[in-house]
Structures are given as structure tokens and as C-alpha cells.
Amino acid sequence: MQKIILTALLLAAPHAHAIICPAPLEVPQGEGIETPAVVCGTLGVFSQHGKKGFFDPSTGEIVVPAQFDAVYNDYVDDTLTPVMKDGRWAYVDTQGKAHTAWEFDQVSLFLYDDALAIVGKDGRYGMINRHGKTVVPLEYERLDGFMRPENGYNYLTVACKAGKCGYLDEKGKTVIALDYDDAGGFGAAIAPVKKGDKWGYINPQGKTVQPFEYEAAEAFTHNWIGSRERECVEAQKNGKRVAIDPQGKTLPENTRCELLPPPNF
């Protein structure tokens, strides 16, 4: 096996925080094989003739031959990993054995051991656990993806069903009832929600921190490392711009919501 010596890189992990992704000590050899510069997961992902498989980054041994059309985020989890064949996703273990049907058109990674993963099929969304069992039925019109509000709260995702929206946590529990007509993500300690034709902001306990008086309202977003991108967000009231901070306080008029400096490693 050819020895590869590269500096370890700091990359975004699927667990919404940064991890060290080292270079593989050994990589597989063979016609048409392409290997990554770094490996963030339990196994590495290699490509061969348009297909992908798994390899052991310590020995270079091919663990699962190249047979998948895609590996989600090119990341192999230590339990189940979403992979694609013929346009449909399933979750496989580190030996390539499928533990779900090949039926999903939307998938996600597990944030941590006890967390669920969001899956989608034919416009409906639910959640599965690390054994491939459906825990939250695929009956939601929207599950936008988990974001972790500031101040140490659980991960939350917008959840919409029968035209009403609220929030579920990463274990599938409804933490804010589906009482709103629309909603945005918790990229900070507040999120925008809509009642009728007006928007307001709530905190992760569901308490209203900005009244329902805005014609439009932005949500805080996260950067690649999983942290807040901007100092504030903007809402519109009576045609005028209003700046709101991450705790839901109204900022002085003419405040500009600038991007925060990028992470410094």
C-alpha cells in the first residue's frame, strides 16, 4: 500500500461541530480508484468507475466494494450511513448491509448516539433511529433540518403538518406545538413564526419575544461550522426595516446586521 502523509485538516463534522479529520495512513490501490485527502468518519470513502465504497484508513483495505452512487457527505458513521443506489437512499452499516429499504429521497446524518435522523419519501418526512427503525412516522410536510439554538438548548427542527408548523427535537419529541402558519429555524435563541399574515419571534420554550406585527421576518442562519452567521436579523414593520438581536431585542434604528467574522482555527 502506498503511504500517504498529509497534514490533518479541521473540517465541519455532520455532528454540527468541528472535528479533526486526519489523512488516511493507507489507501486502496487499483485501476480507477480515487481516494480522499482526509477521512472524517469511521471509514474512508473511495471512488472507482463512478461508484463509491468504504475503505479502512489504517490499512487501506477495501471494506465495502464500490457499489453506491453516492455516500451522504462522503462520511461513514460507526453505525448507519445513508448511501444511494438508483436514485434512492438507504442506511447501511460499516459492512455495507442495508438496515432500511431503498426508499428515501431525502436523508440526513445522526447528530449523536441517541439522536434521530430526518428522512423523506415522496414529499413526506419523518425520523429513524440508528437501528433503521422509523420512530417518527413520515407524515410531516416539512422537517427542515436540526439547528441548535444558542445557550445550550437541544437541537430543533421546524416541523409542519396539515398546514401548521411547530418544532421537534432531535429525539422526535414535539417541544413547541404545531400552532403556527409558518416558521423558520432556531439559528439563535429566537426563531420567526407566523400567525395569519403577521410574523413574530419566539424562544425555544415557545414564549413570544417579539409580537406578531411584522410583514416579513428573517431567521438566523448557521455557517459551515454550525455557528451563527450574523450579528442580527431583519424584520419588516409597516414597510420599514427593524433589526433584532439573537435574544429577540429590538436594536436601534439604522443598525446594520453584519456578518460575523469567520471561525479562526
Short mmCIF file of C-alpha atoms in Angstrom, two decimals:
data_model
loop_
_atom_site.label_atom_id
_atom_site.label_comp_id
_atom_site.label_asym_id
_atom_site.label_seq_id
_atom_site.Cartn_x
_atom_site.Cartn_y
_atom_site.Cartn_z
CA MET A 1 0.00 0.00 0.00
CA GLN A 2 1.15 3.49 -0.79
CA LYS A 3 1.77 5.58 2.31
CA ILE A 4 0.08 8.99 2.26
CA ILE A 5 1.44 11.71 4.55
CA LEU A 6 -0.72 14.83 4.75
CA THR A 7 -1.41 17.40 7.42
CA ALA A 8 -4.64 16.77 9.30
CA LEU A 9 -7.35 19.26 8.46
CA LEU A 10 -10.05 20.80 10.61
CA LEU A 11 -13.38 20.33 8.86
CA ALA A 12 -17.07 20.62 9.63
CA ALA A 13 -18.49 17.40 11.00
CA PRO A 14 -22.00 16.07 10.44
CA HIS A 15 -22.44 16.43 14.21
CA ALA A 16 -22.68 20.23 13.81
CA HIS A 17 -19.27 20.95 15.29
CA ALA A 18 -15.70 20.78 14.07
CA ILE A 19 -13.54 17.68 14.34
CA ILE A 20 -10.03 16.84 13.31
CA CYS A 21 -10.05 14.89 10.05
CA PRO A 22 -6.69 13.13 9.63
CA ALA A 23 -5.14 11.93 6.43
CA PRO A 24 -5.52 8.17 5.82
CA LEU A 25 -2.42 6.18 6.71
CA GLU A 26 -3.02 3.85 3.77
CA VAL A 27 -5.34 3.98 0.77
CA PRO A 28 -6.60 1.23 -1.55
CA GLN A 29 -4.87 0.68 -4.87
CA GLY A 30 -6.39 -0.40 -8.17
CA GLU A 31 -7.50 0.74 -11.60
CA GLY A 32 -9.64 3.85 -11.46
CA ILE A 33 -9.55 4.19 -7.67
CA GLU A 34 -9.67 7.72 -6.27
CA THR A 35 -9.21 8.38 -2.56
CA PRO A 36 -9.75 11.40 -0.27
CA ALA A 37 -7.05 13.58 1.27
CA VAL A 38 -8.68 13.27 4.70
CA VAL A 39 -11.09 10.91 6.45
CA CYS A 40 -13.58 12.32 8.96
CA GLY A 41 -15.65 9.19 9.61
CA THR A 42 -15.09 5.69 10.89
CA LEU A 43 -14.10 4.53 7.39
CA GLY A 44 -12.94 6.35 4.30
CA VAL A 45 -14.93 6.71 1.09
CA PHE A 46 -13.26 5.88 -2.23
CA SER A 47 -14.49 6.15 -5.82
CA GLN A 48 -13.97 3.68 -8.64
CA HIS A 49 -15.51 3.89 -12.12
CA GLY A 50 -18.29 6.21 -10.96
CA LYS A 51 -19.25 4.20 -7.86
CA LYS A 52 -18.31 4.59 -4.20
CA GLY A 53 -17.31 2.20 -1.44
CA PHE A 54 -15.69 2.15 2.02
CA PHE A 55 -12.08 1.51 2.99
CA ASP A 56 -10.11 1.20 6.21
CA PRO A 57 -7.92 4.31 6.51
CA SER A 58 -5.43 2.49 8.74
CA THR A 59 -4.68 -0.40 6.38
CA GLY A 60 -6.04 0.73 3.02
CA GLU A 61 -8.15 -2.44 2.86
CA ILE A 62 -11.40 -2.18 0.89
CA VAL A 63 -14.21 -2.95 3.34
CA VAL A 64 -17.19 -2.41 1.02
CA PRO A 65 -16.52 -2.57 -2.75
CA ALA A 66 -17.52 0.39 -4.88
CA GLN A 67 -21.25 -0.09 -5.48
CA PHE A 68 -23.04 3.06 -4.31
CA ASP A 69 -23.95 6.03 -6.48
CA ALA A 70 -23.39 8.37 -3.53
CA VAL A 71 -22.39 8.38 0.14
CA TYR A 72 -24.01 11.24 2.03
CA ASN A 73 -21.38 13.92 2.71
CA ASP A 74 -18.76 11.24 1.93
CA TYR A 75 -18.96 10.38 5.63
CA VAL A 76 -19.16 6.86 7.11
CA ASP A 77 -20.75 6.67 10.55
CA ASP A 78 -19.87 3.98 13.08
CA THR A 79 -23.44 2.65 12.95
CA LEU A 80 -25.59 3.55 9.94
CA THR A 81 -24.67 5.69 6.95
CA PRO A 82 -27.01 6.95 4.19
CA VAL A 83 -25.98 5.79 0.72
CA MET A 84 -27.70 5.97 -2.66
CA LYS A 85 -28.42 3.40 -5.38
CA ASP A 86 -30.54 4.03 -8.47
CA GLY A 87 -31.80 7.36 -7.17
CA ARG A 88 -32.97 6.11 -3.77
CA TRP A 89 -31.28 6.27 -0.37
CA ALA A 90 -30.97 3.62 2.34
CA TYR A 91 -28.96 3.34 5.55
CA VAL A 92 -26.17 0.74 5.61
CA ASP A 93 -23.78 -0.44 8.31
CA THR A 94 -19.99 -0.41 8.06
CA GLN A 95 -20.10 -3.70 6.13
CA GLY A 96 -22.49 -2.26 3.54
CA LYS A 97 -25.57 -4.16 4.74
CA ALA A 98 -28.82 -2.19 4.36
CA HIS A 99 -30.89 -1.74 7.52
CA THR A 100 -33.68 0.20 5.80
CA ALA A 101 -35.43 -0.18 2.48
CA TRP A 102 -34.03 1.66 -0.54
CA GLU A 103 -36.89 4.13 -0.46
CA PHE A 104 -35.82 7.57 0.70
CA ASP A 105 -35.31 10.63 -1.46
CA GLN A 106 -34.12 12.80 1.46
CA VAL A 107 -31.74 11.72 4.23
CA SER A 108 -29.55 13.16 6.96
CA LEU A 109 -26.86 12.06 9.38
CA PHE A 110 -27.24 11.26 13.08
CA LEU A 111 -26.12 14.15 15.28
CA TYR A 112 -25.02 11.82 18.10
CA ASP A 113 -25.77 8.36 19.50
CA ASP A 114 -29.32 8.90 20.81
CA ALA A 115 -30.40 11.39 18.15
CA LEU A 116 -32.67 10.53 15.24
CA ALA A 117 -32.06 11.21 11.56
CA ILE A 118 -34.58 13.02 9.34
CA VAL A 119 -35.68 11.10 6.25
CA GLY A 120 -38.08 11.93 3.46
CA LYS A 121 -40.06 9.99 0.89
CA ASP A 122 -42.41 11.36 -1.76
CA GLY A 123 -42.77 14.73 -0.07
CA ARG A 124 -43.35 13.39 3.45
CA TYR A 125 -40.84 13.43 6.28
CA GLY A 126 -40.16 11.52 9.49
CA MET A 127 -37.26 10.23 11.59
CA ILE A 128 -35.44 6.95 12.06
CA ASN A 129 -33.08 5.70 14.78
CA ARG A 130 -29.65 4.11 14.47
CA HIS A 131 -31.21 0.68 14.04
CA GLY A 132 -33.10 1.81 10.94
CA LYS A 133 -36.45 1.78 12.74
CA THR A 134 -38.98 4.52 11.96
CA VAL A 135 -39.60 6.43 15.21
CA VAL A 136 -41.41 9.48 13.82
CA PRO A 137 -43.81 8.45 11.01
CA LEU A 138 -43.31 10.01 7.59
CA GLU A 139 -46.34 12.26 7.89
CA TYR A 140 -44.83 15.74 8.03
CA GLU A 141 -44.84 18.15 5.10
CA ARG A 142 -41.66 19.79 6.39
CA LEU A 143 -38.79 18.80 8.65
CA ASP A 144 -36.25 21.45 7.73
CA GLY A 145 -33.19 20.06 9.50
CA PHE A 146 -31.79 20.31 13.01
CA MET A 147 -30.27 23.53 14.31
CA ARG A 148 -29.02 24.08 17.84
CA PRO A 149 -30.19 27.33 19.42
CA GLU A 150 -27.65 29.25 21.45
CA ASN A 151 -27.48 28.89 25.24
CA GLY A 152 -27.23 25.08 25.20
CA TYR A 153 -30.73 24.06 24.15
CA ASN A 154 -31.49 20.80 22.34
CA TYR A 155 -31.39 20.62 18.57
CA LEU A 156 -34.66 21.68 16.99
CA THR A 157 -36.21 21.38 13.54
CA VAL A 158 -39.17 23.17 12.03
CA ALA A 159 -41.98 20.63 11.66
CA CYS A 160 -45.11 21.25 9.59
CA LYS A 161 -48.16 19.03 9.22
CA ALA A 162 -51.67 19.74 7.91
CA GLY A 163 -50.66 23.32 7.20
CA LYS A 164 -49.47 24.10 10.75
CA CYS A 165 -45.88 24.41 11.97
CA GLY A 166 -44.02 23.93 15.24
CA TYR A 167 -40.77 22.30 16.37
CA LEU A 168 -39.49 18.81 17.14
CA ASP A 169 -36.23 18.00 18.91
CA GLU A 170 -33.56 15.53 17.79
CA LYS A 171 -35.32 12.68 19.62
CA GLY A 172 -38.61 13.26 17.83
CA LYS A 173 -40.39 15.00 20.70
CA THR A 174 -42.74 17.89 19.93
CA VAL A 175 -41.30 20.73 22.02
CA ILE A 176 -43.30 23.59 20.52
CA ALA A 177 -46.82 22.76 19.36
CA LEU A 178 -47.73 22.98 15.68
CA ASP A 179 -49.79 26.14 16.13
CA TYR A 180 -48.19 28.44 13.56
CA ASP A 181 -48.90 29.09 9.88
CA ASP A 182 -45.20 29.18 9.01
CA ALA A 183 -41.89 29.05 10.85
CA GLY A 184 -38.13 29.49 10.47
CA GLY A 185 -35.19 27.79 12.13
CA PHE A 186 -33.61 28.39 15.53
CA GLY A 187 -30.25 29.69 14.34
CA ALA A 188 -30.01 31.65 17.61
CA ALA A 189 -32.10 31.84 20.78
CA ILE A 190 -35.08 33.02 18.71
CA ALA A 191 -36.94 31.88 15.61
CA PRO A 192 -39.52 33.63 13.39
CA VAL A 193 -43.07 32.23 13.37
CA LYS A 194 -46.19 33.36 11.55
CA LYS A 195 -49.81 33.66 12.64
CA GLY A 196 -52.23 34.73 9.94
CA ASP A 197 -50.40 37.31 7.84
CA LYS A 198 -48.05 38.56 10.57
CA TRP A 199 -44.72 37.34 11.85
CA GLY A 200 -43.26 37.40 15.34
CA TYR A 201 -40.38 35.71 17.18
CA ILE A 202 -40.39 33.04 19.88
CA ASN A 203 -37.72 31.48 22.09
CA PRO A 204 -37.02 27.71 22.44
CA GLN A 205 -39.63 27.45 25.21
CA GLY A 206 -42.28 28.76 22.81
CA LYS A 207 -42.58 32.14 24.54
CA THR A 208 -43.24 35.13 22.27
CA VAL A 209 -40.31 37.56 22.45
CA GLN A 210 -41.35 39.80 19.54
CA PRO A 211 -45.06 40.43 18.87
CA PHE A 212 -46.87 39.34 15.72
CA GLU A 213 -46.66 42.67 13.93
CA TYR A 214 -44.18 42.12 11.11
CA GLU A 215 -44.92 41.67 7.41
CA ALA A 216 -41.68 39.69 6.99
CA ALA A 217 -39.08 38.26 9.36
CA GLU A 218 -35.67 36.65 8.81
CA ALA A 219 -34.29 33.66 10.66
CA PHE A 220 -30.73 33.40 11.93
CA THR A 221 -28.64 31.02 9.82
CA HIS A 222 -25.52 28.98 10.58
CA ASN A 223 -22.18 28.85 8.81
CA TRP A 224 -20.32 25.69 7.82
CA ILE A 225 -19.06 25.18 11.37
CA GLY A 226 -22.56 25.31 12.86
CA SER A 227 -22.38 28.75 14.49
CA ARG A 228 -24.42 31.89 13.93
CA GLU A 229 -23.54 33.83 10.78
CA ARG A 230 -24.80 37.32 11.55
CA GLU A 231 -24.96 39.81 14.41
CA CYS A 232 -28.70 40.34 14.00
CA VAL A 233 -31.62 39.68 11.66
CA GLU A 234 -34.05 41.98 9.93
CA ALA A 235 -37.82 42.11 10.04
CA GLN A 236 -40.20 44.46 8.27
CA LYS A 237 -42.85 46.51 10.06
CA ASN A 238 -45.10 48.98 8.25
CA GLY A 239 -42.68 48.83 5.34
CA LYS A 240 -39.66 49.75 7.48
CA ARG A 241 -36.67 47.61 8.38
CA VAL A 242 -36.23 46.57 12.03
CA ALA A 243 -33.05 44.91 13.36
CA ILE A 244 -33.44 42.24 16.06
CA ASP A 245 -30.62 40.70 18.13
CA PRO A 246 -30.12 36.97 18.93
CA GLN A 247 -32.13 37.23 22.16
CA GLY A 248 -35.07 38.94 20.46
CA LYS A 249 -34.41 42.55 21.45
CA THR A 250 -35.10 45.38 19.03
CA LEU A 251 -31.91 47.23 18.11
CA PRO A 252 -31.55 50.96 17.42
CA GLU A 253 -32.84 52.29 14.11
CA ASN A 254 -30.40 52.01 11.18
CA THR A 255 -28.49 49.12 12.80
CA ARG A 256 -26.88 47.02 10.07
CA CYS A 257 -26.86 43.24 10.50
CA GLU A 258 -23.28 42.45 9.56
CA LEU A 259 -21.73 39.05 9.03
CA LEU A 260 -19.73 37.74 11.97
CA PRO A 261 -16.00 37.04 11.43
CA PRO A 262 -15.31 33.51 10.15
CA PRO A 263 -14.12 30.90 12.67
CA ASN A 264 -10.42 31.24 13.44
CA PHE A 265 -8.56 27.95 13.88
#
